[in-house]
Steps between C-alpha positions, in 0.01 A plus 500: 500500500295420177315868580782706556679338163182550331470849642844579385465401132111737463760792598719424280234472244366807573584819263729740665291837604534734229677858581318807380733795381333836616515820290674796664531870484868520588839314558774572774823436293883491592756637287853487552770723337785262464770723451417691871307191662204765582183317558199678441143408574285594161108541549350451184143519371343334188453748258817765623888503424695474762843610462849352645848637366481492149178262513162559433299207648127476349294277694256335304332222733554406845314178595555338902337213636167509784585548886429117552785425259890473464585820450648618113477774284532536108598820342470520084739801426678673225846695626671718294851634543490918376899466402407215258538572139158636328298182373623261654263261724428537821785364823205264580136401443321220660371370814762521807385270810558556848580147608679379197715801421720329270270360240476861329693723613644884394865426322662825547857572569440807774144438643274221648159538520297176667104469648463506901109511472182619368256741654 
């Protein structure tokens, strides 16, 4: 019993095995039109616009965890909205995540845009 308690507190010691984010070429994203409840499966590449409705999505870095680990993705993006008034900032920029999509998310009254994975 004195192993197995002893056994149990080393573990518990023991530093958690640090995740690795990946760098990748390209990001599957999901956009939804609000307004007509289309869904729409966006492939975007680092480096490219990629265009939904009024919204130009430019995909800056896409980062996803190893094969051996949980599976998430990270997307650092700047959307702009074409109908919005000239000089004014962009609908978003920042890093979306796949697993925690409401930590930093698009705010836009017609559209949705969220990460499904990096490739």
């Amino acid at each position: 019993m004195r192993c197995a308690a002893l056994l149990v507190l080393l573990l518990a010691a023991a530093p958690a095995a640090a995740q690795e984010w990946v760098p990748m070429r390209s990001a599957r994203l999901q956009a939804l039109d609000k307004v007509t409840a289309r869904i729409t499966i966006l492939d975007a590449r680092v480096g490219q616009p990629a265009s939904f409705g009024t919204l130009t999505v430019n995909l800056r870095a896409c980062h996803g965890r190893g094969p051996d680990e949980v599976p998430d993705a990270a997307a650092w993006m700047e959307i702009t909205d074409s109908r919005a008034p000239p000089g004014s900032p962009p609908a978003f920029r920042g890093w979306m995540f796949a697993n925690a999509p409401g930590v930093n998310m698009l705010e836009h009254p017609v559209y949705d845009i969220r990460v499904l994975e990096c490739r």
